[in-house]
PDB file of C-alpha atoms in Angstrom:
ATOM      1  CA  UNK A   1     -10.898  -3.068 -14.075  1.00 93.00           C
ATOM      2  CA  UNK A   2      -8.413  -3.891 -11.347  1.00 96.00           C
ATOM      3  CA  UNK A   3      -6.570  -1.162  -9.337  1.00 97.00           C
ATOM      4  CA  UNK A   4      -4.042  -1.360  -7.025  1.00 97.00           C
ATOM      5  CA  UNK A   5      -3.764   1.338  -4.303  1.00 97.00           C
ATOM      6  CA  UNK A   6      -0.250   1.717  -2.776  1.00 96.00           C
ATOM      7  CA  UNK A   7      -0.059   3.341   0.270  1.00 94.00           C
ATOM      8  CA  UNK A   8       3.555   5.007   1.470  1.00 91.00           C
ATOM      9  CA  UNK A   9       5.055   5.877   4.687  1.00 89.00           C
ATOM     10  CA  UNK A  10       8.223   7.837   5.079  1.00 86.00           C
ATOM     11  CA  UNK A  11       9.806   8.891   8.714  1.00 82.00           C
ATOM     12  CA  UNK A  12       7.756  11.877   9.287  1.00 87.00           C
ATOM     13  CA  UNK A  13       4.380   9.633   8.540  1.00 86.00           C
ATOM     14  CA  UNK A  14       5.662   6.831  10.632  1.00 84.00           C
ATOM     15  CA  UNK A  15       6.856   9.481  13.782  1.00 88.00           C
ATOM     16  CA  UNK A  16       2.927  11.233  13.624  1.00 90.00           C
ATOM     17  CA  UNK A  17       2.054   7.000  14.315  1.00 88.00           C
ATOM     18  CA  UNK A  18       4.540   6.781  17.102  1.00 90.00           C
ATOM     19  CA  UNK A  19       3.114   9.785  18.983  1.00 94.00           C
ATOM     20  CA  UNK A  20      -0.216   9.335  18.485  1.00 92.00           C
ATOM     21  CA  UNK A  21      -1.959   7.391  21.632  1.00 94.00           C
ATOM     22  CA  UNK A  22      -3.245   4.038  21.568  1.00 94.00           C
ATOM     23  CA  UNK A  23      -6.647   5.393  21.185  1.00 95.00           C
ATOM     24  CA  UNK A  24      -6.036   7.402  18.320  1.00 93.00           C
ATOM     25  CA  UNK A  25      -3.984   4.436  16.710  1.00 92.00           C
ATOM     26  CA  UNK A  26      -7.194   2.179  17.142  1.00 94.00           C
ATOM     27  CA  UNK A  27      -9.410   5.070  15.190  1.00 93.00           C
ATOM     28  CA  UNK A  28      -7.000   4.398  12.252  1.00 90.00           C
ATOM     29  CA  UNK A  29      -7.107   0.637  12.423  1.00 92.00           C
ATOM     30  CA  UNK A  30     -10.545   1.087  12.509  1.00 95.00           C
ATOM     31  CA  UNK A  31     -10.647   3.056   9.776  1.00 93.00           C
ATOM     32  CA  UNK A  32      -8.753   0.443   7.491  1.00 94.00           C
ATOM     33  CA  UNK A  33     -11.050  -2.524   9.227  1.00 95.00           C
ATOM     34  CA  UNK A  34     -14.566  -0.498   8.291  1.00 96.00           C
ATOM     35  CA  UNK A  35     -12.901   0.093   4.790  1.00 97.00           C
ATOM     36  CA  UNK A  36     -12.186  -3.785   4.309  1.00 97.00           C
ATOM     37  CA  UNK A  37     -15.266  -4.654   5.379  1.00 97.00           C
ATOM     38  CA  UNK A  38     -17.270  -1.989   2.903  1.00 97.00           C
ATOM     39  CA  UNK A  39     -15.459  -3.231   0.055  1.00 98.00           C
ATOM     40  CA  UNK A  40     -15.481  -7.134   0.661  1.00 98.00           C
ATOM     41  CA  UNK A  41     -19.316  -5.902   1.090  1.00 98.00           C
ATOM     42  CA  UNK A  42     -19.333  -4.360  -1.867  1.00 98.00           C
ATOM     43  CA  UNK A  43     -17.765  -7.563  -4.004  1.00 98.00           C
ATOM     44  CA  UNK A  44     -14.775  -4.749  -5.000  1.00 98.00           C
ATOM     45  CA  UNK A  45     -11.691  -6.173  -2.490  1.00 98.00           C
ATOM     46  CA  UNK A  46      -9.904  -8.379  -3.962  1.00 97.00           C
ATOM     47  CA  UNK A  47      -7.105  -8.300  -1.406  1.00 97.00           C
ATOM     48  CA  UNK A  48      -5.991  -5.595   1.133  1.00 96.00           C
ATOM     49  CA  UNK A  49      -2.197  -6.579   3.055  1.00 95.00           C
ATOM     50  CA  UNK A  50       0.364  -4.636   4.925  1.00 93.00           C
ATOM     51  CA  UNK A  51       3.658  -5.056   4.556  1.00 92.00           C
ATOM     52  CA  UNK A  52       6.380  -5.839   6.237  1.00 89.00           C
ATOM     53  CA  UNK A  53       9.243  -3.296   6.875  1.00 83.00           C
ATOM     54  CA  UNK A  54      11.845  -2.917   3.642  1.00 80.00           C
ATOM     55  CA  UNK A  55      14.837  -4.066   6.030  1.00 80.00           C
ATOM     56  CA  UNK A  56      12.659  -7.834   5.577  1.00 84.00           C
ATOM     57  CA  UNK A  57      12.857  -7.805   1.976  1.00 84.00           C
ATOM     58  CA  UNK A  58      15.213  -9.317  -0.219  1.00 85.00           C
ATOM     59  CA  UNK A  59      16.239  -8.665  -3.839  1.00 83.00           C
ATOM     60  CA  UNK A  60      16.616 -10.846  -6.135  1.00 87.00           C
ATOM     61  CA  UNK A  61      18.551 -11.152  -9.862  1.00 86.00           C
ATOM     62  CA  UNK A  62      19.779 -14.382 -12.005  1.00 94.00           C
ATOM     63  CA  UNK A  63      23.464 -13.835 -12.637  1.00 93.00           C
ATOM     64  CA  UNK A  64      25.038 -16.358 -15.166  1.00 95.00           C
ATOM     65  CA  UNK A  65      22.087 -18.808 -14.607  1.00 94.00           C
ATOM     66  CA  UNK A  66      22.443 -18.482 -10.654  1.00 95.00           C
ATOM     67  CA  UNK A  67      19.819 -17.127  -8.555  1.00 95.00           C
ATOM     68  CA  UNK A  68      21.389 -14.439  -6.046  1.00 90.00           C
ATOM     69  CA  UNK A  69      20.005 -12.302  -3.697  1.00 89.00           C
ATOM     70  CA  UNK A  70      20.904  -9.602  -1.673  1.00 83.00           C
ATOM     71  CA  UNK A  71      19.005  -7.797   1.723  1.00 80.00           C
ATOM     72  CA  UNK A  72      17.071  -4.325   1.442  1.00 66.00           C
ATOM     73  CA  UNK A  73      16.656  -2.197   2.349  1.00 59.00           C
ATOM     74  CA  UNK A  74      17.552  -0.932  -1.617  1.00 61.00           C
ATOM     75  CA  UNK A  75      15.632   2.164  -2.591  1.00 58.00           C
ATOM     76  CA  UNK A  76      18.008   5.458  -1.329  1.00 59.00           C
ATOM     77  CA  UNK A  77      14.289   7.025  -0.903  1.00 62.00           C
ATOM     78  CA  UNK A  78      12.040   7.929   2.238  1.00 73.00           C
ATOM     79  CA  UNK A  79       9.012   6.758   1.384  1.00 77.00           C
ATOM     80  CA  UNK A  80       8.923   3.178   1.095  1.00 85.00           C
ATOM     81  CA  UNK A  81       5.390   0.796   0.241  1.00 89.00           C
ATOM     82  CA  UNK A  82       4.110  -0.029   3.266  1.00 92.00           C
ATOM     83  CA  UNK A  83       0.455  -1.792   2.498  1.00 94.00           C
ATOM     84  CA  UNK A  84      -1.942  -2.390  -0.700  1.00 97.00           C
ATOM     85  CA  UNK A  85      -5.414  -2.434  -1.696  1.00 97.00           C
ATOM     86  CA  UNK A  86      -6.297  -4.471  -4.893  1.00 97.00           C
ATOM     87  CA  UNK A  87      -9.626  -3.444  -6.057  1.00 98.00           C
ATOM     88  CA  UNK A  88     -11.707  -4.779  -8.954  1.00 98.00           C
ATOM     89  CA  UNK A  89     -14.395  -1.477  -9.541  1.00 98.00           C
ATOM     90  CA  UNK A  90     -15.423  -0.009 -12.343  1.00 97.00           C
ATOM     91  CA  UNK A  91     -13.099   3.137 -13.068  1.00 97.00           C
ATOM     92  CA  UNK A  92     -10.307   5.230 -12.056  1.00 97.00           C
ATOM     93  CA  UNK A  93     -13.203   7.190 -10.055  1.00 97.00           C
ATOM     94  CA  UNK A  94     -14.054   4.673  -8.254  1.00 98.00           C
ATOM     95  CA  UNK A  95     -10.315   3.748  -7.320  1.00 98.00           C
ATOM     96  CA  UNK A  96      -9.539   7.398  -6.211  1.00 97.00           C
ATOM     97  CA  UNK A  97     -12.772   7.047  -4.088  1.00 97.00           C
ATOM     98  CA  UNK A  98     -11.620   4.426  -2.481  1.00 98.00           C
ATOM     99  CA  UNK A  99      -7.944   5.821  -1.695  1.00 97.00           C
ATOM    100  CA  UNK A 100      -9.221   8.878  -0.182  1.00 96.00           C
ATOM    101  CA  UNK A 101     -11.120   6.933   2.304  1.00 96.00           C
ATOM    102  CA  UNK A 102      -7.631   5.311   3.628  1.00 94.00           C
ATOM    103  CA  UNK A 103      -6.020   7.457   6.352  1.00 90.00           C
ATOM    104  CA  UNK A 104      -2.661   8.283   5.072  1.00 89.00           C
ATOM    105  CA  UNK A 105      -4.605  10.080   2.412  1.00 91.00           C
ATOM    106  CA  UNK A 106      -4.321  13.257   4.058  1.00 88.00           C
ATOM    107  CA  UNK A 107      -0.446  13.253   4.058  1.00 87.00           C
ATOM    108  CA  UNK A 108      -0.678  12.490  -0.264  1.00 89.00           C
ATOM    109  CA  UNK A 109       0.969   9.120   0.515  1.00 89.00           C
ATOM    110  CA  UNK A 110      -1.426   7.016  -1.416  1.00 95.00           C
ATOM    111  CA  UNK A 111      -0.862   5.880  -5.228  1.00 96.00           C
ATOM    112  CA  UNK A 112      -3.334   4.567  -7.314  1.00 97.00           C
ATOM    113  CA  UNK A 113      -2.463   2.919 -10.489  1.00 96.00           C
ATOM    114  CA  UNK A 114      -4.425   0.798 -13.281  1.00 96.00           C
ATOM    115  CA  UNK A 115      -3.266  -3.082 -13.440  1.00 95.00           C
ATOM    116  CA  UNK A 116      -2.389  -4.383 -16.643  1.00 91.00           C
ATOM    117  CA  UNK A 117      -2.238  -8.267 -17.734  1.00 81.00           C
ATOM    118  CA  UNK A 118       0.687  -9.442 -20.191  1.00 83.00           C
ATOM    119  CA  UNK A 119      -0.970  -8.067 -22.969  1.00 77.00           C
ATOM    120  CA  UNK A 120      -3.018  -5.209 -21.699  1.00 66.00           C
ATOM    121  CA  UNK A 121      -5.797  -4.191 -19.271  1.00 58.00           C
TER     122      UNK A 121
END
């Protein structure tokens, strides 16, 4: 079954990044490179990304038959997505496993959530 693990930042997550020092920036990369590797290992990662920050994004609607967009940022929230895991594993276990191993776990700013096809899981 296919999860996808959302991870969130907000302005309080992103100012602990800014302060911490390099070296303790490169622990947490690390810590996202050894859990890549581990799962492409493991035959579970299916794809892992960051994203790009929300002021990037656009939205997009069909109006009358036209295609229109607009720029984000659009959510009136602080915590916005700011990376993925997709994971193929066996349960919801697993999946939760897996999310507690990323390091914003600690601040509760992961999400994991089931993926469902057009007509179910």
């Amino acid at each position: 079954m296919k999860y996808l693990i959302m991870i969130y930042h907000n302005p309080e997550s992103r100012a602990l990044w800014d302060k911490m020092s390099p070296a303790e920036q490169a622990l947490g990369l690390d810590a996202y490179e050894a859990l890549d590797a581990a799962l492409t290992e493991s035959g579970e990662l299916v794809v892992s990304e960051r994203l790009a920050d929300p002021e990037t994004a656009r939205r997009v609607g069909v109006r009358d038959g036209e295609t229109i967009s607009s720029d984000g940022p659009f959510a009136e929230v602080k915590e916005q997505l700011a990376g993925f895991y997709l994971v193929d594993v066996e349960d919801l276990e697993r999946a939760t496993e897996i999310a507690g191993r990323i390091p914003e776990a600690f601040l509760n700013m992961i999400e994991v959530r089931p993926v469902m096809g057009l007509r179910g899981p």
